[in-house]
Amino acid sequence: MNTSNSKLLENKSFMELDGLVGLPNGVKPAPMKYNLGKINKYLNETGKEFKELTVLELKQFERVK
């Protein structure tokens, strides 16, 4: 019983240091601007690298809201 109490106190002190990480009630990140799956498929088909894409090419992969 004593070891479980010490572990509980140890875990509680870590939570106070780091905060509650990974819980669903945190702030959600903004949705991705581009569909990365489609970009990856396009890059494989064309043989280009991501940094070679033009603005017009990137526009076709934007997610529709």
PDB file of N, CA and C in Angstrom:
ATOM      1  N   MET A   1       0.823  -1.192   0.000  1.00  0.00           N
ATOM      2  CA  MET A   1       0.000   0.000   0.000  1.00  0.00           C
ATOM      3  C   MET A   1       0.868   1.257   0.000  1.00  0.00           C
ATOM      4  N   ASN A   2       1.970   1.194   0.707  1.00  0.00           N
ATOM      5  CA  ASN A   2       2.848   2.354   0.816  1.00  0.00           C
ATOM      6  C   ASN A   2       3.474   2.702  -0.534  1.00  0.00           C
ATOM      7  N   THR A   3       3.855   1.687  -1.326  1.00  0.00           N
ATOM      8  CA  THR A   3       4.480   1.974  -2.622  1.00  0.00           C
ATOM      9  C   THR A   3       3.488   2.592  -3.591  1.00  0.00           C
ATOM     10  N   SER A   4       2.225   2.164  -3.538  1.00  0.00           N
ATOM     11  CA  SER A   4       1.236   2.754  -4.442  1.00  0.00           C
ATOM     12  C   SER A   4       0.976   4.211  -4.085  1.00  0.00           C
ATOM     13  N   ASN A   5       1.014   4.544  -2.797  1.00  0.00           N
ATOM     14  CA  ASN A   5       0.841   5.941  -2.391  1.00  0.00           C
ATOM     15  C   ASN A   5       2.003   6.799  -2.868  1.00  0.00           C
ATOM     16  N   SER A   6       3.219   6.274  -2.781  1.00  0.00           N
ATOM     17  CA  SER A   6       4.372   7.051  -3.229  1.00  0.00           C
ATOM     18  C   SER A   6       4.346   7.226  -4.744  1.00  0.00           C
ATOM     19  N   LYS A   7       3.897   6.188  -5.465  1.00  0.00           N
ATOM     20  CA  LYS A   7       3.780   6.312  -6.927  1.00  0.00           C
ATOM     21  C   LYS A   7       2.720   7.342  -7.290  1.00  0.00           C
ATOM     22  N   LEU A   8       1.618   7.341  -6.543  1.00  0.00           N
ATOM     23  CA  LEU A   8       0.553   8.304  -6.790  1.00  0.00           C
ATOM     24  C   LEU A   8       1.055   9.728  -6.586  1.00  0.00           C
ATOM     25  N   LEU A   9       1.799   9.951  -5.519  1.00  0.00           N
ATOM     26  CA  LEU A   9       2.358  11.282  -5.264  1.00  0.00           C
ATOM     27  C   LEU A   9       3.365  11.664  -6.344  1.00  0.00           C
ATOM     28  N   GLU A  10       4.155  10.684  -6.780  1.00  0.00           N
ATOM     29  CA  GLU A  10       5.141  10.946  -7.830  1.00  0.00           C
ATOM     30  C   GLU A  10       4.438  11.318  -9.135  1.00  0.00           C
ATOM     31  N   ASN A  11       3.404  10.571  -9.497  1.00  0.00           N
ATOM     32  CA  ASN A  11       2.653  10.869 -10.717  1.00  0.00           C
ATOM     33  C   ASN A  11       1.966  12.228 -10.624  1.00  0.00           C
ATOM     34  N   LYS A  12       1.447  12.545  -9.445  1.00  0.00           N
ATOM     35  CA  LYS A  12       0.776  13.832  -9.256  1.00  0.00           C
ATOM     36  C   LYS A  12       1.767  14.982  -9.425  1.00  0.00           C
ATOM     37  N   SER A  13       2.986  14.800  -8.929  1.00  0.00           N
ATOM     38  CA  SER A  13       3.978  15.864  -9.072  1.00  0.00           C
ATOM     39  C   SER A  13       4.380  16.043 -10.528  1.00  0.00           C
ATOM     40  N   PHE A  14       4.429  14.950 -11.302  1.00  0.00           N
ATOM     41  CA  PHE A  14       4.730  15.072 -12.730  1.00  0.00           C
ATOM     42  C   PHE A  14       3.617  15.814 -13.454  1.00  0.00           C
ATOM     43  N   MET A  15       2.371  15.548 -13.089  1.00  0.00           N
ATOM     44  CA  MET A  15       1.255  16.230 -13.731  1.00  0.00           C
ATOM     45  C   MET A  15       1.286  17.719 -13.418  1.00  0.00           C
ATOM     46  N   GLU A  16       1.687  18.066 -12.213  1.00  0.00           N
ATOM     47  CA  GLU A  16       1.757  19.479 -11.860  1.00  0.00           C
ATOM     48  C   GLU A  16       2.875  20.174 -12.627  1.00  0.00           C
ATOM     49  N   LEU A  17       3.954  19.441 -12.910  1.00  0.00           N
ATOM     50  CA  LEU A  17       5.057  20.006 -13.683  1.00  0.00           C
ATOM     51  C   LEU A  17       4.692  20.176 -15.150  1.00  0.00           C
ATOM     52  N   ASP A  18       4.204  19.093 -15.746  1.00  0.00           N
ATOM     53  CA  ASP A  18       3.994  19.067 -17.188  1.00  0.00           C
ATOM     54  C   ASP A  18       2.589  19.462 -17.609  1.00  0.00           C
ATOM     55  N   GLY A  19       1.652  19.447 -16.707  1.00  0.00           N
ATOM     56  CA  GLY A  19       0.270  19.664 -17.085  1.00  0.00           C
ATOM     57  C   GLY A  19      -0.297  18.377 -17.652  1.00  0.00           C
ATOM     58  N   LEU A  20      -1.567  18.390 -17.940  1.00  0.00           N
ATOM     59  CA  LEU A  20      -2.217  17.199 -18.479  1.00  0.00           C
ATOM     60  C   LEU A  20      -2.051  17.203 -19.992  1.00  0.00           C
ATOM     61  N   VAL A  21      -1.232  16.302 -20.483  1.00  0.00           N
ATOM     62  CA  VAL A  21      -0.916  16.260 -21.906  1.00  0.00           C
ATOM     63  C   VAL A  21      -1.735  15.166 -22.568  1.00  0.00           C
ATOM     64  N   GLY A  22      -2.289  15.447 -23.728  1.00  0.00           N
ATOM     65  CA  GLY A  22      -2.964  14.431 -24.508  1.00  0.00           C
ATOM     66  C   GLY A  22      -4.404  14.167 -24.118  1.00  0.00           C
ATOM     67  N   LEU A  23      -4.979  14.992 -23.306  1.00  0.00           N
ATOM     68  CA  LEU A  23      -6.369  14.796 -22.938  1.00  0.00           C
ATOM     69  C   LEU A  23      -7.276  15.470 -23.962  1.00  0.00           C
ATOM     70  N   PRO A  24      -8.453  14.926 -24.194  1.00  0.00           N
ATOM     71  CA  PRO A  24      -9.312  15.429 -25.267  1.00  0.00           C
ATOM     72  C   PRO A  24      -9.873  16.828 -25.047  1.00  0.00           C
ATOM     73  N   ASN A  25      -9.808  17.362 -23.834  1.00  0.00           N
ATOM     74  CA  ASN A  25     -10.385  18.684 -23.603  1.00  0.00           C
ATOM     75  C   ASN A  25      -9.364  19.799 -23.771  1.00  0.00           C
ATOM     76  N   GLY A  26      -8.245  19.525 -24.434  1.00  0.00           N
ATOM     77  CA  GLY A  26      -7.249  20.549 -24.721  1.00  0.00           C
ATOM     78  C   GLY A  26      -7.642  21.344 -25.955  1.00  0.00           C
ATOM     79  N   VAL A  27      -6.831  22.301 -26.333  1.00  0.00           N
ATOM     80  CA  VAL A  27      -7.089  23.104 -27.522  1.00  0.00           C
ATOM     81  C   VAL A  27      -6.703  22.287 -28.746  1.00  0.00           C
ATOM     82  N   LYS A  28      -7.637  22.152 -29.670  1.00  0.00           N
ATOM     83  CA  LYS A  28      -7.376  21.371 -30.878  1.00  0.00           C
ATOM     84  C   LYS A  28      -6.593  22.223 -31.874  1.00  0.00           C
ATOM     85  N   PRO A  29      -5.644  21.616 -32.595  1.00  0.00           N
ATOM     86  CA  PRO A  29      -4.922  22.369 -33.613  1.00  0.00           C
ATOM     87  C   PRO A  29      -5.834  22.675 -34.799  1.00  0.00           C
ATOM     88  N   ALA A  30      -5.467  23.688 -35.538  1.00  0.00           N
ATOM     89  CA  ALA A  30      -6.234  24.039 -36.732  1.00  0.00           C
ATOM     90  C   ALA A  30      -6.131  22.906 -37.749  1.00  0.00           C
ATOM     91  N   PRO A  31      -7.168  22.697 -38.551  1.00  0.00           N
ATOM     92  CA  PRO A  31      -7.096  21.632 -39.553  1.00  0.00           C
ATOM     93  C   PRO A  31      -6.023  21.932 -40.597  1.00  0.00           C
ATOM     94  N   MET A  32      -5.502  20.878 -41.193  1.00  0.00           N
ATOM     95  CA  MET A  32      -4.455  21.029 -42.211  1.00  0.00           C
ATOM     96  C   MET A  32      -5.001  21.831 -43.390  1.00  0.00           C
ATOM     97  N   LYS A  33      -4.164  22.665 -43.971  1.00  0.00           N
ATOM     98  CA  LYS A  33      -4.591  23.488 -45.097  1.00  0.00           C
ATOM     99  C   LYS A  33      -4.619  22.685 -46.390  1.00  0.00           C
ATOM    100  N   TYR A  34      -3.712  21.708 -46.513  1.00  0.00           N
ATOM    101  CA  TYR A  34      -3.599  20.934 -47.744  1.00  0.00           C
ATOM    102  C   TYR A  34      -3.862  19.460 -47.487  1.00  0.00           C
ATOM    103  N   ASN A  35      -4.328  18.752 -48.504  1.00  0.00           N
ATOM    104  CA  ASN A  35      -4.533  17.315 -48.432  1.00  0.00           C
ATOM    105  C   ASN A  35      -3.201  16.642 -48.760  1.00  0.00           C
ATOM    106  N   LEU A  36      -2.484  16.196 -47.738  1.00  0.00           N
ATOM    107  CA  LEU A  36      -1.136  15.666 -47.918  1.00  0.00           C
ATOM    108  C   LEU A  36      -1.122  14.351 -48.682  1.00  0.00           C
ATOM    109  N   GLY A  37      -2.178  13.566 -48.568  1.00  0.00           N
ATOM    110  CA  GLY A  37      -2.251  12.307 -49.306  1.00  0.00           C
ATOM    111  C   GLY A  37      -2.265  12.542 -50.804  1.00  0.00           C
ATOM    112  N   LYS A  38      -3.053  13.516 -51.240  1.00  0.00           N
ATOM    113  CA  LYS A  38      -3.124  13.838 -52.671  1.00  0.00           C
ATOM    114  C   LYS A  38      -1.821  14.453 -53.160  1.00  0.00           C
ATOM    115  N   ILE A  39      -1.194  15.280 -52.326  1.00  0.00           N
ATOM    116  CA  ILE A  39       0.097  15.869 -52.702  1.00  0.00           C
ATOM    117  C   ILE A  39       1.136  14.774 -52.871  1.00  0.00           C
ATOM    118  N   ASN A  40       1.175  13.818 -51.949  1.00  0.00           N
ATOM    119  CA  ASN A  40       2.144  12.730 -52.022  1.00  0.00           C
ATOM    120  C   ASN A  40       1.944  11.911 -53.292  1.00  0.00           C
ATOM    121  N   LYS A  41       0.700  11.615 -53.627  1.00  0.00           N
ATOM    122  CA  LYS A  41       0.404  10.852 -54.850  1.00  0.00           C
ATOM    123  C   LYS A  41       0.874  11.628 -56.084  1.00  0.00           C
ATOM    124  N   TYR A  42       0.605  12.928 -56.104  1.00  0.00           N
ATOM    125  CA  TYR A  42       1.017  13.776 -57.225  1.00  0.00           C
ATOM    126  C   TYR A  42       2.540  13.814 -57.355  1.00  0.00           C
ATOM    127  N   LEU A  43       3.234  13.924 -56.225  1.00  0.00           N
ATOM    128  CA  LEU A  43       4.694  13.966 -56.256  1.00  0.00           C
ATOM    129  C   LEU A  43       5.267  12.654 -56.776  1.00  0.00           C
ATOM    130  N   ASN A  44       4.675  11.535 -56.381  1.00  0.00           N
ATOM    131  CA  ASN A  44       5.143  10.239 -56.877  1.00  0.00           C
ATOM    132  C   ASN A  44       4.913  10.098 -58.376  1.00  0.00           C
ATOM    133  N   GLU A  45       3.783  10.605 -58.874  1.00  0.00           N
ATOM    134  CA  GLU A  45       3.468  10.509 -60.300  1.00  0.00           C
ATOM    135  C   GLU A  45       4.363  11.402 -61.147  1.00  0.00           C
ATOM    136  N   THR A  46       4.679  12.598 -60.638  1.00  0.00           N
ATOM    137  CA  THR A  46       5.445  13.562 -61.434  1.00  0.00           C
ATOM    138  C   THR A  46       6.944  13.487 -61.198  1.00  0.00           C
ATOM    139  N   GLY A  47       7.360  12.872 -60.106  1.00  0.00           N
ATOM    140  CA  GLY A  47       8.786  12.795 -59.794  1.00  0.00           C
ATOM    141  C   GLY A  47       9.352  14.089 -59.224  1.00  0.00           C
ATOM    142  N   LYS A  48       8.473  15.013 -58.848  1.00  0.00           N
ATOM    143  CA  LYS A  48       8.924  16.283 -58.271  1.00  0.00           C
ATOM    144  C   LYS A  48       9.130  16.140 -56.777  1.00  0.00           C
ATOM    145  N   GLU A  49       9.799  17.142 -56.193  1.00  0.00           N
ATOM    146  CA  GLU A  49       9.901  17.260 -54.744  1.00  0.00           C
ATOM    147  C   GLU A  49       8.932  18.351 -54.301  1.00  0.00           C
ATOM    148  N   PHE A  50       8.575  18.329 -53.019  1.00  0.00           N
ATOM    149  CA  PHE A  50       7.587  19.283 -52.512  1.00  0.00           C
ATOM    150  C   PHE A  50       8.019  20.725 -52.755  1.00  0.00           C
ATOM    151  N   LYS A  51       9.299  21.008 -52.543  1.00  0.00           N
ATOM    152  CA  LYS A  51       9.766  22.395 -52.685  1.00  0.00           C
ATOM    153  C   LYS A  51       9.742  22.872 -54.135  1.00  0.00           C
ATOM    154  N   GLU A  52       9.563  21.951 -55.090  1.00  0.00           N
ATOM    155  CA  GLU A  52       9.488  22.324 -56.503  1.00  0.00           C
ATOM    156  C   GLU A  52       8.077  22.700 -56.940  1.00  0.00           C
ATOM    157  N   LEU A  53       7.081  22.471 -56.102  1.00  0.00           N
ATOM    158  CA  LEU A  53       5.698  22.765 -56.476  1.00  0.00           C
ATOM    159  C   LEU A  53       5.464  24.270 -56.553  1.00  0.00           C
ATOM    160  N   THR A  54       4.672  24.667 -57.530  1.00  0.00           N
ATOM    161  CA  THR A  54       4.320  26.079 -57.675  1.00  0.00           C
ATOM    162  C   THR A  54       3.081  26.374 -56.834  1.00  0.00           C
ATOM    163  N   VAL A  55       2.771  27.643 -56.712  1.00  0.00           N
ATOM    164  CA  VAL A  55       1.592  28.059 -55.953  1.00  0.00           C
ATOM    165  C   VAL A  55       0.327  27.517 -56.617  1.00  0.00           C
ATOM    166  N   LEU A  56       0.296  27.539 -57.951  1.00  0.00           N
ATOM    167  CA  LEU A  56      -0.874  27.024 -58.662  1.00  0.00           C
ATOM    168  C   LEU A  56      -1.057  25.528 -58.425  1.00  0.00           C
ATOM    169  N   GLU A  57       0.046  24.789 -58.394  1.00  0.00           N
ATOM    170  CA  GLU A  57      -0.047  23.353 -58.125  1.00  0.00           C
ATOM    171  C   GLU A  57      -0.548  23.101 -56.703  1.00  0.00           C
ATOM    172  N   LEU A  58      -0.064  23.882 -55.751  1.00  0.00           N
ATOM    173  CA  LEU A  58      -0.497  23.707 -54.366  1.00  0.00           C
ATOM    174  C   LEU A  58      -1.976  24.039 -54.183  1.00  0.00           C
ATOM    175  N   LYS A  59      -2.471  25.027 -54.932  1.00  0.00           N
ATOM    176  CA  LYS A  59      -3.870  25.431 -54.804  1.00  0.00           C
ATOM    177  C   LYS A  59      -4.829  24.283 -55.092  1.00  0.00           C
ATOM    178  N   GLN A  60      -4.442  23.374 -55.996  1.00  0.00           N
ATOM    179  CA  GLN A  60      -5.351  22.276 -56.334  1.00  0.00           C
ATOM    180  C   GLN A  60      -5.481  21.255 -55.200  1.00  0.00           C
ATOM    181  N   PHE A  61      -4.599  21.327 -54.199  1.00  0.00           N
ATOM    182  CA  PHE A  61      -4.640  20.384 -53.084  1.00  0.00           C
ATOM    183  C   PHE A  61      -5.182  20.998 -51.794  1.00  0.00           C
ATOM    184  N   GLU A  62      -5.663  22.247 -51.856  1.00  0.00           N
ATOM    185  CA  GLU A  62      -6.222  22.884 -50.665  1.00  0.00           C
ATOM    186  C   GLU A  62      -7.501  22.178 -50.253  1.00  0.00           C
ATOM    187  N   ARG A  63      -7.684  22.046 -48.951  1.00  0.00           N
ATOM    188  CA  ARG A  63      -8.915  21.428 -48.433  1.00  0.00           C
ATOM    189  C   ARG A  63     -10.062  22.423 -48.556  1.00  0.00           C
ATOM    190  N   VAL A  64     -11.213  21.917 -48.922  1.00  0.00           N
ATOM    191  CA  VAL A  64     -12.406  22.752 -49.027  1.00  0.00           C
ATOM    192  C   VAL A  64     -13.084  22.770 -47.668  1.00  0.00           C
ATOM    193  N   LYS A  65     -13.427  23.964 -47.193  1.00  0.00           N
ATOM    194  CA  LYS A  65     -14.044  24.087 -45.863  1.00  0.00           C
ATOM    195  C   LYS A  65     -15.520  23.844 -45.923  1.00  0.00           C
TER     196      LYS A  65
END
